[in-house]
Amino acid sequence: MKVQSPLARRPMRRACTDRCGMLPDCRFLSDLTALSRRGVRRRNAIAARAFIAVHCVGAASLLP
């Protein structure tokens, strides 16, 4: 059995039915994928470093 990350996208036809062929609750079928807590923390840390570099150090030219 293959294990798939919750952030990976599946084809819509397969996502609409579970293994029994029944439609799951529509609340969980969204085009927007939920970010994991680790991903949110990583994004916030990068944004904080960029803010400090631009506003405190003045190193905006060093940002990618």
PDB file of C-alpha atoms in Angstrom:
ATOM      1  CA  MET A   1       0.000   0.000   0.000  1.00  0.00           C
ATOM      2  CA  LYS A   2       1.396   3.386  -0.994  1.00  0.00           C
ATOM      3  CA  VAL A   3       1.405   6.179   1.580  1.00  0.00           C
ATOM      4  CA  GLN A   4       0.892   9.657   0.188  1.00  0.00           C
ATOM      5  CA  SER A   5       1.657  12.990   1.800  1.00  0.00           C
ATOM      6  CA  PRO A   6      -1.417  15.096   2.674  1.00  0.00           C
ATOM      7  CA  LEU A   7       0.144  17.949   0.682  1.00  0.00           C
ATOM      8  CA  ALA A   8       0.369  15.891  -2.509  1.00  0.00           C
ATOM      9  CA  ARG A   9      -2.376  16.393  -5.060  1.00  0.00           C
ATOM     10  CA  ARG A  10      -4.304  13.414  -6.364  1.00  0.00           C
ATOM     11  CA  PRO A  11      -6.353  13.247  -9.551  1.00  0.00           C
ATOM     12  CA  MET A  12      -9.854  14.584  -8.828  1.00  0.00           C
ATOM     13  CA  ARG A  13     -11.586  11.380  -9.960  1.00  0.00           C
ATOM     14  CA  ARG A  14      -9.621   9.290  -7.446  1.00  0.00           C
ATOM     15  CA  ALA A  15      -9.894  11.959  -4.740  1.00  0.00           C
ATOM     16  CA  CYS A  16     -13.700  11.998  -4.967  1.00  0.00           C
ATOM     17  CA  THR A  17     -14.145   8.365  -3.987  1.00  0.00           C
ATOM     18  CA  ASP A  18     -12.539   6.365  -1.242  1.00  0.00           C
ATOM     19  CA  ARG A  19     -11.556   2.693  -1.471  1.00  0.00           C
ATOM     20  CA  CYS A  20     -15.165   1.600  -0.966  1.00  0.00           C
ATOM     21  CA  GLY A  21     -16.370   3.779  -3.833  1.00  0.00           C
ATOM     22  CA  MET A  22     -18.298   6.130  -1.553  1.00  0.00           C
ATOM     23  CA  LEU A  23     -18.095   9.896  -1.679  1.00  0.00           C
ATOM     24  CA  PRO A  24     -16.353  11.390   1.362  1.00  0.00           C
ATOM     25  CA  ASP A  25     -17.525  14.450   3.275  1.00  0.00           C
ATOM     26  CA  CYS A  26     -17.295  17.526   0.997  1.00  0.00           C
ATOM     27  CA  ARG A  27     -15.707  19.622   3.739  1.00  0.00           C
ATOM     28  CA  PHE A  28     -12.428  17.815   3.156  1.00  0.00           C
ATOM     29  CA  LEU A  29     -12.325  18.267  -0.636  1.00  0.00           C
ATOM     30  CA  SER A  30     -10.686  21.638  -1.106  1.00  0.00           C
ATOM     31  CA  ASP A  31      -8.484  23.007  -3.866  1.00  0.00           C
ATOM     32  CA  LEU A  32      -6.330  24.686  -1.244  1.00  0.00           C
ATOM     33  CA  THR A  33      -4.073  22.314   0.629  1.00  0.00           C
ATOM     34  CA  ALA A  34      -3.581  22.905   4.320  1.00  0.00           C
ATOM     35  CA  LEU A  35      -0.048  23.758   5.327  1.00  0.00           C
ATOM     36  CA  SER A  36       1.591  21.611   7.934  1.00  0.00           C
ATOM     37  CA  ARG A  37       2.650  23.205  11.203  1.00  0.00           C
ATOM     38  CA  ARG A  38       6.289  22.622  10.297  1.00  0.00           C
ATOM     39  CA  GLY A  39       5.808  24.387   6.965  1.00  0.00           C
ATOM     40  CA  VAL A  40       4.117  27.347   8.634  1.00  0.00           C
ATOM     41  CA  ARG A  41       6.927  27.645  11.195  1.00  0.00           C
ATOM     42  CA  ARG A  42       9.561  27.462   8.448  1.00  0.00           C
ATOM     43  CA  ARG A  43       7.780  30.138   6.408  1.00  0.00           C
ATOM     44  CA  ASN A  44       7.439  32.417   9.441  1.00  0.00           C
ATOM     45  CA  ALA A  45      11.131  32.027  10.299  1.00  0.00           C
ATOM     46  CA  ILE A  46      12.174  32.923   6.747  1.00  0.00           C
ATOM     47  CA  ALA A  47       9.841  35.931   6.729  1.00  0.00           C
ATOM     48  CA  ALA A  48      11.235  37.107  10.078  1.00  0.00           C
ATOM     49  CA  ARG A  49      14.831  36.861   8.817  1.00  0.00           C
ATOM     50  CA  ALA A  50      13.909  38.761   5.661  1.00  0.00           C
ATOM     51  CA  PHE A  51      12.177  41.487   7.699  1.00  0.00           C
ATOM     52  CA  ILE A  52      15.246  41.915   9.922  1.00  0.00           C
ATOM     53  CA  ALA A  53      17.572  41.983   6.913  1.00  0.00           C
ATOM     54  CA  VAL A  54      15.529  44.657   5.141  1.00  0.00           C
ATOM     55  CA  HIS A  55      14.429  46.879   8.017  1.00  0.00           C
ATOM     56  CA  CYS A  56      17.236  46.576  10.579  1.00  0.00           C
ATOM     57  CA  VAL A  57      20.385  45.742   8.622  1.00  0.00           C
ATOM     58  CA  GLY A  58      19.476  47.283   5.272  1.00  0.00           C
ATOM     59  CA  ALA A  59      20.641  44.225   3.346  1.00  0.00           C
ATOM     60  CA  ALA A  60      17.783  44.080   0.858  1.00  0.00           C
ATOM     61  CA  SER A  61      20.193  43.528  -2.029  1.00  0.00           C
ATOM     62  CA  LEU A  62      21.351  40.253  -0.412  1.00  0.00           C
ATOM     63  CA  LEU A  63      17.892  38.657  -0.498  1.00  0.00           C
ATOM     64  CA  PRO A  64      17.128  36.222  -3.315  1.00  0.00           C
TER      65      PRO A  64
END
